[in-house]
């Protein structure tokens, strides 16, 4: 095809045989049934019911009602043709108060889910903690106290014994950065605290919980493949100025290195320990032997990637404006003295996140070069857009198709560069409860009509099904005078 002097060529990029295609969800975001079958309250139940905490006062009380519509959702997964489905177990369904005996009815729900996946030849990929901490544990100090890690280990033992015969791939934690820094630092997530010292303590106790879970999983499920899912980013300085380079280093330290270094190198980064030295209790909660527990060998790393980020030192915001950037306060890192830059002209999602797939390739290559050659799964990637059902009853989300196409192609670039990426999971199967944004942001490849619970596969669902089927991605290059 040729337009005004430029030509567009389509290429097919095949993935290695056996590449694992999947999609992901999380318990509180889709299940609903908040009090069914003995489920106890979680910090997200409490937080979402707090006036002003979540957009429009939305809660996860009903969400996608997946708890009651599970078989329909399993059929959607079957139609999609995924090899794996990543879901999370809600701790308060299994232990309504966060400790004590298992609630069998809660476990039965996940047993039905796992059986339904196996019936359809879909591998369950189970996340043990995707943010729904039982409220009584938060009342006792939450992730700021060591005891919560001990309680997590007990809970993991229950789930592993109940489901281990049919689940091979286990993810201890989803995005511990969000649980700690958004939950206890910025207050944007449950439990909604604004205390940097507590956020740092939570960071450590979450990683400790991860480490404590590993031997439990290995003993209960000898064939288990165990990993952790981190939300990582590619932080670029807005200029070569040494202050901006240092600002990017701080952002990288908080989001990436505070997790990658303890997990893969058995230590916390010195610059971050120094930065948080006066935040109490902060990292003073570390005890002898903890880093050894945290850095036990894993079988894979889960990487969640959504957007790149460009930052400058807060003192240099004016220079960045003069250079043509839009400068925004950085809500992610309130204590790091950084400002975020928006690159003029770059497309954004409905989350206001810039779209740049090359950040995913750069991140994957960096992980391989600096941290691990273990298999990597991209356990989440996707985009929210302002979707709508058109008069013909279709959701033509071509912007999401383009996003997924570019990012899957970026994964291919990483594989070409020798990175051991073994799978990719789209976030998300369903439109769902997007945390502080409630139901205002739609990430699904399946539209959910929240008042009725009806599901409608979007254009991206069909596109992803074809991609899985062909085990390849199409991408277009444009060459010419344009
Ligand atoms: O919806 C979340 C998910 O729960 C964790 N990772 C990021 C997604 C989009 O914000």
GROMACS .gro file of C-alpha atoms and ligand atoms in nm, residues 26 29 130-131 174-175 304 306 351 353 380 427 432-435 443, ligand 1:
model
   27
   26UNK     CA    1  -0.764  -1.013   4.007
   29UNK     CA    2  -1.157  -0.637   4.068
  130UNK     CA    3  -0.336  -0.909   4.465
  131UNK     CA    4  -0.399  -0.648   4.735
  174UNK     CA    5   0.131  -0.887   4.259
  175UNK     CA    6   0.307  -0.550   4.244
  304UNK     CA    7   0.392  -0.585   3.454
  306UNK     CA    8   0.220  -0.019   3.108
  351UNK     CA    9  -0.530   0.658   3.239
  353UNK     CA   10  -0.036   0.703   3.059
  380UNK     CA   11   0.024  -0.780   3.270
  427UNK     CA   12  -0.459  -0.706   3.127
  432UNK     CA   13  -1.343  -0.432   3.596
  433UNK     CA   14  -1.299  -0.233   3.916
  434UNK     CA   15  -0.993  -0.020   3.844
  435UNK     CA   16  -0.908   0.056   4.208
  443UNK     CA   17  -0.907  -0.228   3.048
  483LIG     O1   18  -0.577  -0.296   3.732
  483LIG     C1   19  -0.443  -0.294   3.763
  483LIG     C2   20  -0.399  -0.428   3.822
  483LIG     O2   21  -0.475  -0.463   3.932
  483LIG     C3   22  -0.255  -0.421   3.864
  483LIG     N1   23  -0.172  -0.372   3.758
  483LIG     C4   24  -0.212  -0.254   3.688
  483LIG     C5   25  -0.357  -0.266   3.642
  483LIG     C6   26  -0.400  -0.139   3.568
  483LIG     O3   27  -0.388  -0.027   3.650
   0.00000   0.00000   0.00000
